[in-house]
Tab-separated table of C-alpha atoms in Angstrom:
chain	number	residue	atom	x	y	z
A	971	MET	CA	21.418	-16.546	-155.621
A	972	ARG	CA	23.731	-16.599	-158.658
A	973	LEU	CA	21.571	-13.929	-160.297
A	974	VAL	CA	20.986	-11.593	-157.361
A	975	VAL	CA	24.252	-11.699	-155.379
A	976	PRO	CA	26.674	-10.780	-158.236
A	977	THR	CA	24.597	-7.752	-159.227
A	978	ALA	CA	24.381	-6.574	-155.619
A	979	PHE	CA	28.150	-6.880	-155.164
A	980	ARG	CA	28.968	-4.919	-158.296
A	981	VAL	CA	26.532	-2.124	-157.459
A	982	LEU	CA	26.988	-1.823	-153.698
A	983	PHE	CA	30.663	-2.727	-153.275
A	984	HIS	CA	32.257	-1.479	-156.530
A	985	LEU	CA	33.738	-4.890	-157.250
A	986	ARG	CA	36.590	-4.829	-159.770
A	987	VAL	CA	38.029	-8.033	-161.231
A	988	GLU	CA	41.446	-8.081	-162.921
A	989	GLY	CA	42.875	-11.032	-164.855
A	990	LYS	CA	39.622	-12.742	-165.849
A	991	GLU	CA	41.440	-14.077	-168.920
A	992	ASN	CA	43.333	-16.411	-166.546
A	993	ILE	CA	40.176	-18.203	-165.394
A	994	PRO	CA	39.968	-21.756	-166.846
A	995	GLY	CA	36.711	-22.775	-168.493
A	996	SER	CA	36.047	-25.599	-166.027
A	997	GLY	CA	37.440	-27.778	-163.260
A	998	PRO	CA	39.028	-29.682	-161.766
A	999	LEU	CA	40.620	-26.630	-160.219
A	1000	ILE	CA	41.858	-25.386	-156.858
A	1001	VAL	CA	41.373	-21.673	-156.202
A	1002	ALA	CA	43.792	-20.364	-153.560
A	1003	ALA	CA	43.283	-16.906	-152.050
A	1004	ASN	CA	44.360	-14.715	-149.163
A	1005	HIS	CA	41.821	-14.397	-146.376
A	1006	GLN	CA	41.068	-11.160	-144.512
A	1007	SER	CA	37.295	-11.061	-144.113
A	1008	PHE	CA	34.221	-13.212	-143.657
A	1009	ILE	CA	32.909	-11.826	-146.930
A	1010	ASP	CA	35.831	-13.304	-148.931
A	1011	SER	CA	33.859	-16.497	-149.457
A	1012	TYR	CA	31.167	-14.517	-151.275
A	1013	VAL	CA	33.451	-12.248	-153.263
A	1014	ILE	CA	35.389	-15.131	-154.826
A	1015	PRO	CA	32.395	-16.955	-156.396
A	1016	VAL	CA	31.131	-13.665	-157.844
A	1017	ALA	CA	34.547	-12.784	-159.293
A	1018	LEU	CA	34.978	-16.204	-160.909
A	1019	LEU	CA	31.581	-16.452	-162.596
A	1020	PRO	CA	30.507	-18.396	-164.614
A	1021	LEU	CA	32.529	-21.026	-162.738
A	1022	LYS	CA	30.672	-22.562	-159.809
A	1023	VAL	CA	33.001	-22.409	-156.820
A	1024	VAL	CA	32.684	-24.770	-153.863
A	1025	PHE	CA	33.871	-23.968	-150.339
A	1026	LEU	CA	34.129	-26.074	-147.226
A	1027	ALA	CA	32.304	-24.295	-144.401
A	1028	LYS	CA	31.938	-24.935	-140.673
A	1029	ALA	CA	29.295	-27.577	-140.015
A	1030	GLU	CA	27.743	-25.268	-137.427
A	1031	TYR	CA	26.365	-23.114	-140.235
A	1032	PHE	CA	24.178	-26.038	-141.319
A	1033	GLU	CA	23.091	-27.377	-137.936
A	1034	GLY	CA	20.906	-24.574	-136.571
A	1035	THR	CA	17.285	-25.146	-135.610
A	1036	GLY	CA	14.114	-23.187	-136.182
A	1037	VAL	CA	13.524	-20.614	-138.895
A	1038	LYS	CA	16.981	-19.052	-138.445
A	1039	GLY	CA	18.658	-22.443	-138.757
A	1040	ARG	CA	16.725	-23.321	-141.914
A	1041	LEU	CA	17.532	-19.969	-143.497
A	1042	SER	CA	21.213	-20.362	-142.645
A	1043	ARG	CA	21.291	-23.877	-144.088
A	1044	TRP	CA	19.531	-22.722	-147.278
A	1045	PHE	CA	21.811	-19.723	-147.713
A	1046	PHE	CA	25.109	-21.553	-147.325
A	1047	THR	CA	23.948	-24.483	-149.444
A	1048	SER	CA	22.750	-22.183	-152.237
A	1049	MET	CA	26.131	-20.443	-152.222
A	1050	GLY	CA	27.819	-23.773	-152.990
A	1051	MET	CA	29.244	-24.460	-149.539
A	1052	VAL	CA	29.814	-27.948	-148.148
A	1053	PRO	CA	29.629	-28.608	-144.372
A	1054	VAL	CA	32.701	-29.970	-142.664
A	1055	ALA	CA	33.519	-30.635	-139.008
A	1056	ARG	CA	36.473	-28.783	-137.468
A	1057	GLY	CA	38.477	-29.828	-134.467
A	1058	ASP	CA	41.131	-32.495	-133.917
A	1059	GLY	CA	43.626	-34.013	-136.331
A	1060	ALA	CA	41.127	-36.571	-137.560
A	1061	SER	CA	38.715	-33.790	-138.506
A	1062	ALA	CA	41.485	-31.941	-140.351
A	1063	LEU	CA	42.383	-35.049	-142.340
A	1064	GLY	CA	38.720	-35.631	-143.067
A	1065	SER	CA	38.445	-32.080	-144.404
A	1066	LEU	CA	41.368	-32.670	-146.757
A	1067	GLU	CA	39.934	-35.954	-147.975
A	1068	GLN	CA	36.561	-34.324	-148.546
A	1069	SER	CA	38.286	-31.508	-150.436
A	1070	ALA	CA	40.065	-34.035	-152.648
A	1071	GLU	CA	36.754	-35.730	-153.427
A	1072	VAL	CA	35.273	-32.391	-154.510
A	1073	VAL	CA	38.211	-31.613	-156.810
A	1074	ASN	CA	38.508	-35.124	-158.212
A	1075	GLY	CA	34.827	-34.882	-159.105
A	1076	GLY	CA	35.757	-32.203	-161.635
A	1077	ASN	CA	34.698	-29.276	-159.461
A	1078	VAL	CA	36.258	-25.938	-158.555
A	1079	LEU	CA	37.239	-25.778	-154.877
A	1080	ALA	CA	38.391	-22.592	-153.139
A	1081	ILE	CA	40.818	-22.742	-150.215
A	1082	TYR	CA	42.677	-20.321	-147.976
A	1083	PRO	CA	46.269	-21.615	-147.654
A	1084	GLU	CA	46.827	-19.527	-144.514
A	1085	GLY	CA	44.175	-21.608	-142.760
A	1086	THR	CA	42.306	-18.729	-141.150
A	1087	ARG	CA	41.674	-15.014	-141.487
A	1088	SER	CA	44.486	-12.498	-141.099
A	1089	VAL	CA	43.386	-9.813	-138.656
A	1090	ASP	CA	46.417	-7.566	-139.195
A	1091	GLY	CA	46.390	-7.429	-142.996
A	1092	ARG	CA	49.604	-9.425	-143.418
A	1093	LEU	CA	49.962	-12.624	-145.450
A	1094	TYR	CA	51.020	-15.655	-143.440
A	1095	ARG	CA	52.834	-18.869	-144.317
A	1096	GLY	CA	50.690	-21.423	-146.100
A	1097	ARG	CA	49.638	-24.635	-144.393
A	1098	THR	CA	50.954	-27.809	-145.993
A	1099	GLY	CA	47.397	-29.055	-146.432
A	1100	ALA	CA	47.327	-27.002	-149.624
A	1101	GLY	CA	50.273	-28.993	-150.930
A	1102	TRP	CA	48.650	-32.258	-149.847
A	1103	LEU	CA	45.539	-31.377	-151.829
A	1104	VAL	CA	47.543	-30.565	-154.962
A	1105	LEU	CA	49.457	-33.841	-154.787
A	1106	ALA	CA	46.294	-35.830	-154.090
A	1107	THR	CA	44.387	-34.383	-157.050
A	1108	GLY	CA	46.967	-33.226	-159.582
A	1109	ALA	CA	44.762	-30.185	-160.205
A	1110	LYS	CA	45.952	-26.762	-161.299
A	1111	VAL	CA	45.924	-23.947	-158.757
A	1112	LEU	CA	44.456	-20.537	-159.580
A	1113	PRO	CA	45.997	-17.862	-157.306
A	1114	VAL	CA	43.607	-15.078	-156.318
A	1115	GLY	CA	44.433	-11.869	-154.482
A	1116	LEU	CA	41.677	-10.066	-152.576
A	1117	ILE	CA	42.224	-6.367	-151.891
A	1118	GLY	CA	39.888	-4.253	-149.773
A	1119	THR	CA	37.669	-6.942	-148.267
A	1120	ASP	CA	39.158	-6.187	-144.844
A	1121	GLU	CA	37.753	-2.661	-145.148
A	1122	LEU	CA	34.492	-3.830	-146.689
A	1123	GLN	CA	33.779	-6.061	-143.695
A	1124	PRO	CA	36.441	-5.739	-140.975
A	1125	TYR	CA	37.033	-8.615	-138.596
A	1126	GLY	CA	34.372	-8.726	-135.891
A	1127	THR	CA	31.697	-6.781	-137.791
A	1128	ARG	CA	28.400	-8.381	-138.757
A	1129	PHE	CA	27.591	-6.495	-141.944
A	1130	PRO	CA	29.600	-5.147	-144.893
A	1131	ARG	CA	30.055	-1.440	-145.436
A	1132	ILE	CA	28.344	-0.167	-148.566
A	1133	GLY	CA	30.492	1.900	-150.897
A	1134	LYS	CA	33.865	0.312	-150.118
A	1135	ARG	CA	35.854	-0.688	-153.196
A	1136	VAL	CA	37.063	-4.275	-153.595
A	1137	THR	CA	39.576	-5.514	-156.168
A	1138	VAL	CA	40.085	-9.166	-157.083
A	1139	ARG	CA	43.299	-9.992	-158.947
A	1140	ILE	CA	43.490	-13.353	-160.668
A	1141	GLY	CA	46.896	-14.768	-161.559
A	1142	GLU	CA	47.935	-17.349	-164.104
A	1143	PRO	CA	47.173	-20.976	-163.126
A	1144	LEU	CA	49.999	-22.835	-161.377
A	1145	GLU	CA	50.878	-26.389	-162.374
A	1146	PHE	CA	52.791	-28.844	-160.229
A	1147	ASP	CA	53.067	-31.811	-162.585
A	1148	GLY	CA	56.795	-31.956	-161.933
A	1149	TYR	CA	56.180	-33.529	-158.525
A	1150	ALA	CA	54.515	-36.609	-160.053
A	1151	GLY	CA	57.015	-39.419	-159.675
A	1152	SER	CA	59.592	-37.014	-158.242
A	1153	PRO	CA	62.123	-38.341	-155.686
A	1154	VAL	CA	61.392	-35.298	-153.494
A	1155	PRO	CA	59.964	-36.539	-150.151
A	1156	LYS	CA	56.217	-35.915	-149.886
A	1157	GLY	CA	56.575	-33.753	-146.803
A	1158	ARG	CA	59.050	-31.488	-148.540
A	1159	ALA	CA	56.923	-31.407	-151.704
A	1160	ARG	CA	53.851	-30.314	-149.716
A	1161	ARG	CA	55.901	-27.541	-148.107
A	1162	GLU	CA	57.343	-26.308	-151.408
A	1163	ILE	CA	53.940	-26.295	-153.127
A	1164	ALA	CA	52.286	-24.387	-150.286
A	1165	ASP	CA	55.091	-21.810	-150.312
A	1166	GLU	CA	54.859	-21.313	-154.083
A	1167	ILE	CA	51.091	-20.803	-153.893
A	1168	VAL	CA	51.396	-18.157	-151.173
A	1169	GLN	CA	54.208	-16.417	-153.063
A	1170	ALA	CA	51.925	-16.173	-156.109
A	1171	ILE	CA	49.171	-14.661	-153.953
A	1172	GLN	CA	51.607	-12.162	-152.422
A	1173	LYS	CA	52.604	-10.925	-155.882
A	1174	LEU	CA	48.936	-10.182	-156.579
A	1175	THR	CA	48.142	-8.415	-153.298
A	1176	GLY	CA	51.439	-6.794	-152.327
A	1177	GLN	CA	50.824	-7.760	-148.689
A	1178	GLU	CA	53.648	-7.975	-146.190
A	1179	TYR	CA	54.620	-11.646	-145.903
A	1180	VAL	CA	55.099	-13.289	-142.522
A	1181	PRO	CA	57.154	-16.543	-142.649
A	1182	GLU	CA	55.200	-18.158	-139.837
A	1183	TYR	CA	51.766	-19.685	-139.344
A	1184	ASN	CA	48.759	-17.560	-138.490
A	1185	ASP	CA	47.679	-19.075	-135.190
A	1186	HIS	CA	44.792	-16.659	-134.646
A	1187	GLN	CA	41.630	-18.731	-134.323
A	1188	SER	CA	38.878	-16.830	-136.124
A	1189	LYS	CA	35.244	-17.745	-135.561
């Protein structure tokens, strides 16, 4: 998959990557990106090669039966995705704890601070879970801006459109060491970190920022 998929993306989708000099040589690392399309989770690993990027993905992708279920499970596993249950507050906390385990294991984990896809092209306020993860791991955050993936595979479409140009802009890593031992309350620290991460992404993409949560529930 790591041999075939990158070549296909560069040829079919005119993938352009800017700022590759900002990519660290290894983890632990948190990659934070805007989210406008289902295909984002495939563009990011290709853009950050040779790093191996891990995503948390809906457990449903791994639970199918029959030939289709086995193919789905193989595909998502081979792309470095880890199954996680979604639902109530306990599931959300479990996802964060699982994310922290991935990062603390020295891996590169990609997250979408907005929490879900933006269907109107705007950039929404980051969820504080991003700040929780930074405080729990102490890892650097690599901001990534995705441009054009919403046109490559618009929301609701099953397949990408060949020939659409996609640009990935990679910013300088963010460090939040100053919060270690800081008197700033944890809740406030999580909020400030999440806001700084989203601000860094906005500088890369130029998207209109919306100071409220994206409550659209994408599937």
